[in-house]
Short mmCIF file of C-alpha atoms in Angstrom, two decimals:
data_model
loop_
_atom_site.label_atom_id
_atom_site.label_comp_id
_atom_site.label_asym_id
_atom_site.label_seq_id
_atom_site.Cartn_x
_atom_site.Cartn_y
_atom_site.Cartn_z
CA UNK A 115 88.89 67.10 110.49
CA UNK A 116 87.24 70.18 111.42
CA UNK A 117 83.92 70.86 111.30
CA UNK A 118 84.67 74.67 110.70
CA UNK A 119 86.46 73.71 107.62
CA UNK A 120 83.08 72.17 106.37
CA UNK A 121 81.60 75.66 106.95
CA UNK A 122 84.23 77.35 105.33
CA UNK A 123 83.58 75.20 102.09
CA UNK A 124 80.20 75.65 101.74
CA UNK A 125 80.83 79.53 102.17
CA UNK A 126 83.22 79.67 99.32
CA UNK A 127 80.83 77.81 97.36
CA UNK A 128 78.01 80.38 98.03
CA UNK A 129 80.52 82.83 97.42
CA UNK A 130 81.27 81.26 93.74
CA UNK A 131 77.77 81.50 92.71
CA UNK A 132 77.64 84.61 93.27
CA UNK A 133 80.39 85.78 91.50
CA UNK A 134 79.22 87.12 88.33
CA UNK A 135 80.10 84.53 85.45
CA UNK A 136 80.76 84.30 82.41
CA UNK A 137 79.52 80.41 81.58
CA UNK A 138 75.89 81.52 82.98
CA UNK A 139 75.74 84.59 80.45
CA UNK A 140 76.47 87.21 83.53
CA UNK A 141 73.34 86.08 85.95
CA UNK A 142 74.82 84.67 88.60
CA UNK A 143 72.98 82.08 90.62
CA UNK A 144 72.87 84.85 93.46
CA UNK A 145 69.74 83.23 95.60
CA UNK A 146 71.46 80.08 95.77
CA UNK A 147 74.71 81.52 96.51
CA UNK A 148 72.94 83.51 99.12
CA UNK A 149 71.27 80.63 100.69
CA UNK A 150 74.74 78.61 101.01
CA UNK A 151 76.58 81.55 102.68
CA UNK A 152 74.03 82.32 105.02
CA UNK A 153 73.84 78.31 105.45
CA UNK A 154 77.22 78.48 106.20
CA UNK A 155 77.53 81.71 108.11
CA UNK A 156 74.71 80.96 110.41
CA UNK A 157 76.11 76.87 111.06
CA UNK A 158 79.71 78.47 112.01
CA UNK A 159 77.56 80.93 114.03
CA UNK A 160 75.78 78.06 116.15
CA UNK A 161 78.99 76.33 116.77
CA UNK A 162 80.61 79.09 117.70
CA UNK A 163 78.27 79.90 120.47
CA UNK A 164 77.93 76.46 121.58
CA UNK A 165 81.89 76.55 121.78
CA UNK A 166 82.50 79.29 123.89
CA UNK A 167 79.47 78.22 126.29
CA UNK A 168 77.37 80.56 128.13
CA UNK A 169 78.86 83.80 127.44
CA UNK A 170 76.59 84.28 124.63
CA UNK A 171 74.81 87.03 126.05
CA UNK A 172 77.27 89.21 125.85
CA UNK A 173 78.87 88.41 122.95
CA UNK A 174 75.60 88.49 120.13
CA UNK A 175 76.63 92.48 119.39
CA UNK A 176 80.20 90.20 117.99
CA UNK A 177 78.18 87.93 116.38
CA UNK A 178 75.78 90.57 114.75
CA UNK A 179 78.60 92.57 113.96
CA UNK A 180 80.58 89.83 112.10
CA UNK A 181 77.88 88.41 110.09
CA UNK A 182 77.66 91.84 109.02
CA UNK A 183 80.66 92.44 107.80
CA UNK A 184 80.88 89.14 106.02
CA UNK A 185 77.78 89.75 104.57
CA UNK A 186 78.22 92.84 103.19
CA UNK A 187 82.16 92.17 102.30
CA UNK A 188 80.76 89.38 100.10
CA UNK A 189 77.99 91.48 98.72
CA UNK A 190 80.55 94.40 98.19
CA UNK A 191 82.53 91.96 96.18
CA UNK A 192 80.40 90.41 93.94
CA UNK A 193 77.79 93.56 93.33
CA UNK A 194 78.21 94.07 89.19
CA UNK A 195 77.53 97.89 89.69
CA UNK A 196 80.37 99.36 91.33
CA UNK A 197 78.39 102.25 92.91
CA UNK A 198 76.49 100.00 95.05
CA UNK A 199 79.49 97.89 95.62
CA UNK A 200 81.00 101.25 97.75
CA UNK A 201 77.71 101.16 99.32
CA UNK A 202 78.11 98.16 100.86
CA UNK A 203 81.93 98.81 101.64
CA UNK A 204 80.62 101.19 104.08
CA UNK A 205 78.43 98.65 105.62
CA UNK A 206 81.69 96.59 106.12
CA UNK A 207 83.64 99.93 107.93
CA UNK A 208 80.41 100.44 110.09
CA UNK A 209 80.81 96.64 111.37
CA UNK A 210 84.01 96.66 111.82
CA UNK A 211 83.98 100.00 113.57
CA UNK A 212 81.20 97.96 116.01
CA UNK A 213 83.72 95.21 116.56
CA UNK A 214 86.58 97.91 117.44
CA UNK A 215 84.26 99.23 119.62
CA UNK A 216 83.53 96.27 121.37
CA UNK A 217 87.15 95.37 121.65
CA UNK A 218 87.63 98.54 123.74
CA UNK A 219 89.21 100.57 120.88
CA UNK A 220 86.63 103.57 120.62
CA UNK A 221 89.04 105.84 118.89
CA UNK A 222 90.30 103.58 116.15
CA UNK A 223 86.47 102.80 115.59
CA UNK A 224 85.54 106.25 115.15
CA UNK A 225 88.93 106.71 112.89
CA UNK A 226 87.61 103.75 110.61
CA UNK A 227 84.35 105.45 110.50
CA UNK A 228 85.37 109.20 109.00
CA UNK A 229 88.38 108.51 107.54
CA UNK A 230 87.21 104.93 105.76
CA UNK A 231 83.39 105.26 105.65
CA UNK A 232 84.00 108.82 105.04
CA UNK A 233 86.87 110.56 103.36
CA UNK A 234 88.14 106.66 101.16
CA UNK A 235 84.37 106.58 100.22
CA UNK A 236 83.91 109.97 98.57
CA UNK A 237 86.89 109.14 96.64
CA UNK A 238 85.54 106.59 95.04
CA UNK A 239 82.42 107.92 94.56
CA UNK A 240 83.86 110.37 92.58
CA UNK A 241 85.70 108.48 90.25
CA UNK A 242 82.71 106.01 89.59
CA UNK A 243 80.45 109.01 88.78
CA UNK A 244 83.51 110.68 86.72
CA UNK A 245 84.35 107.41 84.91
CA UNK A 246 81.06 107.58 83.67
CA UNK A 247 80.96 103.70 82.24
CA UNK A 248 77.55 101.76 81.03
CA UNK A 249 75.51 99.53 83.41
CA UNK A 250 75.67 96.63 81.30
CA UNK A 251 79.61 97.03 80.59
CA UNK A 252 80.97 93.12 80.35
CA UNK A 253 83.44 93.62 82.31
CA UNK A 254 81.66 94.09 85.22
CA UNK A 255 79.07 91.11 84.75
CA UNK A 256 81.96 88.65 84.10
CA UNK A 257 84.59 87.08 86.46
CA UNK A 258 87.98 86.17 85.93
CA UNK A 259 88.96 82.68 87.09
CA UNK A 260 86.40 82.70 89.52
CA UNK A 261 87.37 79.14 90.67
CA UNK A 262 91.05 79.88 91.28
CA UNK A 263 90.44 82.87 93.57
CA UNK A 264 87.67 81.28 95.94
CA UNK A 265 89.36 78.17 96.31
CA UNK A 266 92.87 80.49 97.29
CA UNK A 267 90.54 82.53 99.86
CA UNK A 268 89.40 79.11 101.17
CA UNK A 269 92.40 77.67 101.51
CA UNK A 270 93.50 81.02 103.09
CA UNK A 271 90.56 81.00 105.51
CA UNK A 272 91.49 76.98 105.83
CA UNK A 273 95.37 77.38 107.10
CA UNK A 274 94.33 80.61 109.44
CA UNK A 275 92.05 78.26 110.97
CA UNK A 276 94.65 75.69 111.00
CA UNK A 277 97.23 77.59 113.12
CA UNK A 278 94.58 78.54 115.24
CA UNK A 279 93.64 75.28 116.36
CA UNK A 280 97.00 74.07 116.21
CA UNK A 281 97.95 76.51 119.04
CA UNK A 282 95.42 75.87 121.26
CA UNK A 283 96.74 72.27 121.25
CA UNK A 284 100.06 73.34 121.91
CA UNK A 285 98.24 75.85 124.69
CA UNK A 286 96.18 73.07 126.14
CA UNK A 287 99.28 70.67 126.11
CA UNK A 288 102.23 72.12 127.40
CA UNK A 289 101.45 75.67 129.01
CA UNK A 290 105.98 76.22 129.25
CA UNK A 291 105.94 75.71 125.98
CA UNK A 292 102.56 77.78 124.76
CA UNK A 293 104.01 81.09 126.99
CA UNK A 294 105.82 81.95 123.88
CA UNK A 295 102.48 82.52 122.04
CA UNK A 296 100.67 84.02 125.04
CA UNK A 297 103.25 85.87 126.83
CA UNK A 298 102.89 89.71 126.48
CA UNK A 299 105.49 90.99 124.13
CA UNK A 300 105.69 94.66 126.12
CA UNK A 301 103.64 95.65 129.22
CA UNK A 302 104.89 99.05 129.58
CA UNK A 303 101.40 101.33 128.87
CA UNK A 304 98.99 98.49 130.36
CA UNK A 305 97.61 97.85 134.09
CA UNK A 306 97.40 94.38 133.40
CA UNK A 307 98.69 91.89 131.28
CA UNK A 308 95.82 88.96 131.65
CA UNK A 309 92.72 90.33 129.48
CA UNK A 310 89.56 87.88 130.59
CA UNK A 311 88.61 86.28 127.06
CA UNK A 312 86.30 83.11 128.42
CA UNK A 313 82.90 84.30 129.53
CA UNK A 314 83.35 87.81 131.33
CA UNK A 315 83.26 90.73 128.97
CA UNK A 316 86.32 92.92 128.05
CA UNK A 317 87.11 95.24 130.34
CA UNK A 318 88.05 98.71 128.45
CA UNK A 319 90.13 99.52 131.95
CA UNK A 320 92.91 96.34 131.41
CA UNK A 321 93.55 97.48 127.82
CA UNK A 322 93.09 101.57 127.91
CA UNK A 323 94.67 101.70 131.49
CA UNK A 324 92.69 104.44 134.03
CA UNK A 325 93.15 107.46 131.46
CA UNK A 326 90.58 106.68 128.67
CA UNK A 327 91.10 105.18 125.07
CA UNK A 328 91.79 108.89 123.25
CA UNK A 329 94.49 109.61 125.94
CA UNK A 330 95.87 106.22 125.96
CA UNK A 331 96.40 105.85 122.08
CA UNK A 332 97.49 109.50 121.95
CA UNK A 333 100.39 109.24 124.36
CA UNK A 334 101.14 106.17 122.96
CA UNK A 335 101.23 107.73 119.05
CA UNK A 336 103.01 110.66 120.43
CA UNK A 337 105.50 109.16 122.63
CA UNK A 338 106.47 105.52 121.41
CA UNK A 339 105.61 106.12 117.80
CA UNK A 340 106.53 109.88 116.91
CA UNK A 341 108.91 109.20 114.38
CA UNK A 342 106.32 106.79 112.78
CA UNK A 343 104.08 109.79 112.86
CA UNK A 344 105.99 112.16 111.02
CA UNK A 345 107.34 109.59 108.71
CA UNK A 346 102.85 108.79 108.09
CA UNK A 347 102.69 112.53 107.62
CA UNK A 348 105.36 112.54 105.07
CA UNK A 349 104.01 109.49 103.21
CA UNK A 350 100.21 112.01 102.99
CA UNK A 351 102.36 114.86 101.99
CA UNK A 352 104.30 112.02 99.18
CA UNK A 353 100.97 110.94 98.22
CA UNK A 354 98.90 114.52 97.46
CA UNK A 355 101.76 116.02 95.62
CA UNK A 356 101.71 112.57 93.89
CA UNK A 357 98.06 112.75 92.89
CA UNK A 358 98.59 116.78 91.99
CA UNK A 359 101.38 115.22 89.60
CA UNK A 360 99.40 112.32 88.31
CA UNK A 361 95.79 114.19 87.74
CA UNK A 362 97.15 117.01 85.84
CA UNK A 363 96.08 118.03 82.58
CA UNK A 364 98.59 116.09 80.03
CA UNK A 365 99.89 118.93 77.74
CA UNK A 366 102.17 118.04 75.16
CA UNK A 367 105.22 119.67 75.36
CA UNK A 368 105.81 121.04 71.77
CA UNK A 369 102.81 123.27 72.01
CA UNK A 370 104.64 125.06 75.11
CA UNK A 371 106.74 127.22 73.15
CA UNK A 372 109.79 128.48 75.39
CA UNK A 373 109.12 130.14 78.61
CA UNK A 374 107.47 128.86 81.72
CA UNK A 375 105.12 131.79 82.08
CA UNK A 376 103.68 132.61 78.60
CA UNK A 377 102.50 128.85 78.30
CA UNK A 378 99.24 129.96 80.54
CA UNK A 379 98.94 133.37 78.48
CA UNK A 380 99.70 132.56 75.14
CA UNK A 381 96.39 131.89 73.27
CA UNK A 382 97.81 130.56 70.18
CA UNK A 383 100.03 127.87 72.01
CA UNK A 384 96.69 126.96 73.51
CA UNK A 385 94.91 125.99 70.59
CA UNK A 386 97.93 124.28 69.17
CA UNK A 387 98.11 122.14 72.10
CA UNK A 388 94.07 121.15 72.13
CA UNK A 389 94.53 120.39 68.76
CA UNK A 390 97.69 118.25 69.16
CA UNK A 391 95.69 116.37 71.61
CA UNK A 392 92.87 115.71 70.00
CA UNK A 393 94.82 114.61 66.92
CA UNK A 394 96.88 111.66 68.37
CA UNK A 395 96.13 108.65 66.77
CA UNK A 396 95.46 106.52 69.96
CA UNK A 397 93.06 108.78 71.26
CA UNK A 398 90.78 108.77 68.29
CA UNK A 399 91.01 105.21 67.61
CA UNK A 400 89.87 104.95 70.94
CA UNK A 401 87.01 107.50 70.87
CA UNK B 1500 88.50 79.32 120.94
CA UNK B 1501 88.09 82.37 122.64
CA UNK B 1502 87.13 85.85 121.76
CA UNK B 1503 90.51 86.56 120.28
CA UNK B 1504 90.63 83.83 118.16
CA UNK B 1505 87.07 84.76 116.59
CA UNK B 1506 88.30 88.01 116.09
CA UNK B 1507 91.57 86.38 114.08
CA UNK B 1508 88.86 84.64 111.98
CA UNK B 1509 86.48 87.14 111.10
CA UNK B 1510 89.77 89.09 109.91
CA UNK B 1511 90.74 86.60 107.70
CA UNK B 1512 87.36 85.86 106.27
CA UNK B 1513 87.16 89.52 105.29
CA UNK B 1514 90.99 89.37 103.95
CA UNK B 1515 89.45 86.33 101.95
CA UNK B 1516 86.96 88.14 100.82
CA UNK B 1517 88.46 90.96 99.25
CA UNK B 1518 91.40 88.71 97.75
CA UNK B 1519 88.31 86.77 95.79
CA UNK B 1520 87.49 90.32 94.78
CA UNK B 1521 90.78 91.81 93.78
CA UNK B 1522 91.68 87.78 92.30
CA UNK B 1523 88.40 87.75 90.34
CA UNK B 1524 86.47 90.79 89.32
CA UNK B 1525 87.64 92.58 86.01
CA UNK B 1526 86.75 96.67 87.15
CA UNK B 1527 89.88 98.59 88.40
CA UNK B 1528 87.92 100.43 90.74
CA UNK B 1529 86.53 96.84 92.16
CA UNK B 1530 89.59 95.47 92.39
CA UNK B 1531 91.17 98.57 94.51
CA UNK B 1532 87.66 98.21 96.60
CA UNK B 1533 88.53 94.85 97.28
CA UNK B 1534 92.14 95.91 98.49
CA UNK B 1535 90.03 98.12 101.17
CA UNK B 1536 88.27 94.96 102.40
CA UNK B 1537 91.50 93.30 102.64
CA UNK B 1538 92.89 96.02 104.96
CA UNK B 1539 89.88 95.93 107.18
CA UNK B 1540 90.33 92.66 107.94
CA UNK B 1541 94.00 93.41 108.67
CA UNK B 1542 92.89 96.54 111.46
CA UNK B 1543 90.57 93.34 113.03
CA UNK B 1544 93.50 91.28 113.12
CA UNK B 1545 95.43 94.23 114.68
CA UNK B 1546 92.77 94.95 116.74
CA UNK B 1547 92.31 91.35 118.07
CA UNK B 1548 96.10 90.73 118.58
CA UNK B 1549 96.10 94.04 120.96
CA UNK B 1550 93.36 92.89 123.05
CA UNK B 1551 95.29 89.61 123.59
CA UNK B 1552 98.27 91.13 124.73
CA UNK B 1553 96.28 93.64 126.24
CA UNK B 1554 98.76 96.61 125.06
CA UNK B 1555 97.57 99.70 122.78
CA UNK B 1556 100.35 98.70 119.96
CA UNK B 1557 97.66 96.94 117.94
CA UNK B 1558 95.52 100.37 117.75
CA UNK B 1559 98.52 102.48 117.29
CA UNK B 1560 99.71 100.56 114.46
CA UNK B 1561 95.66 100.08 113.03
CA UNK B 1562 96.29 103.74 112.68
CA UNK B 1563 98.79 104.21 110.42
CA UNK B 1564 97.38 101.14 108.40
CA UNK B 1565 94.37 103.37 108.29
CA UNK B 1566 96.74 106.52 107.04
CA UNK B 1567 98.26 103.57 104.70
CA UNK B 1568 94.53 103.00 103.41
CA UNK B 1569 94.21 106.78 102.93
CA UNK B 1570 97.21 106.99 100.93
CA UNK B 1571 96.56 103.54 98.58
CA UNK B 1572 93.00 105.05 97.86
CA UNK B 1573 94.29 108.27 96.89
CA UNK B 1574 96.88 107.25 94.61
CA UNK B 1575 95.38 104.29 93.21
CA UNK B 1576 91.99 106.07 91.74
CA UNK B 1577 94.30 109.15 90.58
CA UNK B 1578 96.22 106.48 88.48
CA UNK B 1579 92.60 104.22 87.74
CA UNK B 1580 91.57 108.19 86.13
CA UNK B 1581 94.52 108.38 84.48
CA UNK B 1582 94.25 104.57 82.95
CA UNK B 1583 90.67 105.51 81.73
CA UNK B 1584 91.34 108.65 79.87
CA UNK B 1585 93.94 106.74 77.70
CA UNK B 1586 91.62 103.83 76.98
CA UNK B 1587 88.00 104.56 77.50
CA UNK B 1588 87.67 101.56 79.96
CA UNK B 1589 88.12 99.79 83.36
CA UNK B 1590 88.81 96.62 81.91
CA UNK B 1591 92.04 95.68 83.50
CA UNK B 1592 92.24 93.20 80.74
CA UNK B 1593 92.81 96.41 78.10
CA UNK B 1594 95.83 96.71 79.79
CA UNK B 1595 96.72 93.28 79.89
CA UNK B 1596 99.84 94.22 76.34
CA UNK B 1597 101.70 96.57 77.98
CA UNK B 1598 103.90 98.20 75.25
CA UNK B 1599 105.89 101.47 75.55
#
């Protein structure tokens, strides 16, 4: 039995108390929560760094990162305001982008950080300041089956960690048979195939080759994957005339009258079709 | 475990994470934040798998999962808009009848 597995329990534990509830009237036990998943978070932290031995120099920026991440990915999820909850989503894209960095991927980092932290945050910013909805909404202080979904994220968590170990074994048993896990699928854009991942820190050089990340991941979008480029900028293209489609104004169509261009002029159509609107039963049931 | 295999876990914690969220929290707009977390713990898992095989595949592909992310975002809160002018709410339960 793992000892990992232990920590991983008495995260999702902290991570049920936090939830907001529905049995405890919407206050969640959040300190206690708090305390388990730091408990937990700083025991699997320990371990860690006594596992991989004296490279922990180097490596506290991962270990900073990560609890960040976590910490704020838990936080994001069980915040009852969802304003604050996008707050702390960018927290988790700033981590993350630290841990790209570190694993010498500058360019995706920087990616993450305006297109996630950036562009996917001002979206939902807007639509949590135009869905204008009350702080004390019961929706948003309750949980549904909070039980079910930590115990399927631990068990999740559980099996990752499960195939993790289970290769190593395999690695540390029969190195023929553990060169199908380790064995470089394609080598064709790297200088070298053996990155150093005991003790010595990555070197940006054996993943990025001489040329720098930005060049490196450019040729390699523009030459390997060009047709998975255009087919991305399609999918954009797909998605905004989507959104046009889906945010526009629903007008009902018997207020249109007949042609295309004297719907916009005609006054009296218009009026007929704000008051058709307004007087459909669902919508002022609603109201 | 080595480096790569802490980067594999801190990608699944944060998958974990955000499938808690999307599993448990009520709010549309939670539930599609959650998603978010869910693919930044896929882009670590990307990102960790590249370094391993030491080949710029795993960033390349991060990309388009980050174009992906763009896309999901976009759509998803122009439909969450569209869900709360009909009914006044986020509660995903008020959608929980469908009827046509």
């Amino acid at each position: 039995m793992h000892v990992l597995y232990a920590f991983g329990a008495v995260g999702a534990a902290g991570l049920y108390l936090s939830l907001p509830s529905a049995r405890r009237a919407g206050r969640p036990l959040r300190w206690a929560g708090a305390i388990l998943g730091a408990a937990a978070l700083g025991a699997a932290a320990v371990y860690w760094t006594r596992w991989i031995g004296p490279a922990f120099g180097g490596r506290s920026f991962f270990v900073a990162f990560a609890a960040i991440a976590v910490i704020a990915a838990a936080r994001a999820v069980t915040h009852p305001r969802p304003a604050r909850s996008a707050m702390y989503f960018v927290l988790v894209v700033l981590a993350v982008t630290g841990l790209c960095v570190l694993a010498a991927a500058p360019f995706l980092g920087a990616v993450l950080a305006i297109v996630c932290g950036g562009a996917i945050l001002v979206t939902y910013a807007f639509v949590v300041t135009l869905a204008r909805e009350g702080l004390q909404t019961a929706y948003n202080r309750t949980a549904r089956e909070p039980v079910a979904a930590v115990t399927l994220g631990f068990v999740m968590v559980a099996s990752t960690l499960q195939a993790m170990v289970s290769t190593d074994q395999i690695a540390a048993q029969a190195p023929e048979k553990a060169s199908a896990y380790t064995r470089p699928i394609s080598t064709h854009h790297t200088k070298s195939n053996e990155i150093p991942t005991h003790g010595a820190a990555i070197d940006p050089a054996a993943v990025n080759g001489d040329q720098g990340n930005i060049r490196a991941v450019g040729g390699t979008l523009m030459t390997t994957y060009i047709m998975a480029l255009g087919v991305a900028g399609v999918l954009l293209l797909a998605a905004m005339a989507g959104v046009a489609a889906l945010a526009r104004k629903r007008i009902d169509p018997a207020a249109w009258g007949d042609g295309t261009t004297e719907r916009w002029k005609d006054k009296s159509g218009r009026a007929k079709e704000r008051e058709s609107e307004s007087s459909r039963p669902d919508m002022r049931a609603e109201a | 475990m080595s480096l790569i295999n802490a980067y594999l876990l801190v990608g699944a914690i944060l998958f974990a994470v955000g499938m808690v969220g999307f599993l448990s929290r009520r709010n549309l707009i939670m539930m599609f934040l959650s998603t978010e977390i869910m693919l930044q713990g896929v882009i670590l898992n990307l990102v960790g798998f590249g370094l391993k095989h030491g080949q710029l595949a795993g960033q390349a592909f991060a990309m388009f999962l980050v174009v992906t992310a763009a896309v999901e975002a976009g759509l998803a809160l122009g439909l969450v808009l569209l869900l709360f002018r009909r009914q006044k709410t986020l509660d995903v339960e008020a959608w929980q009848t469908l009827h046509g």
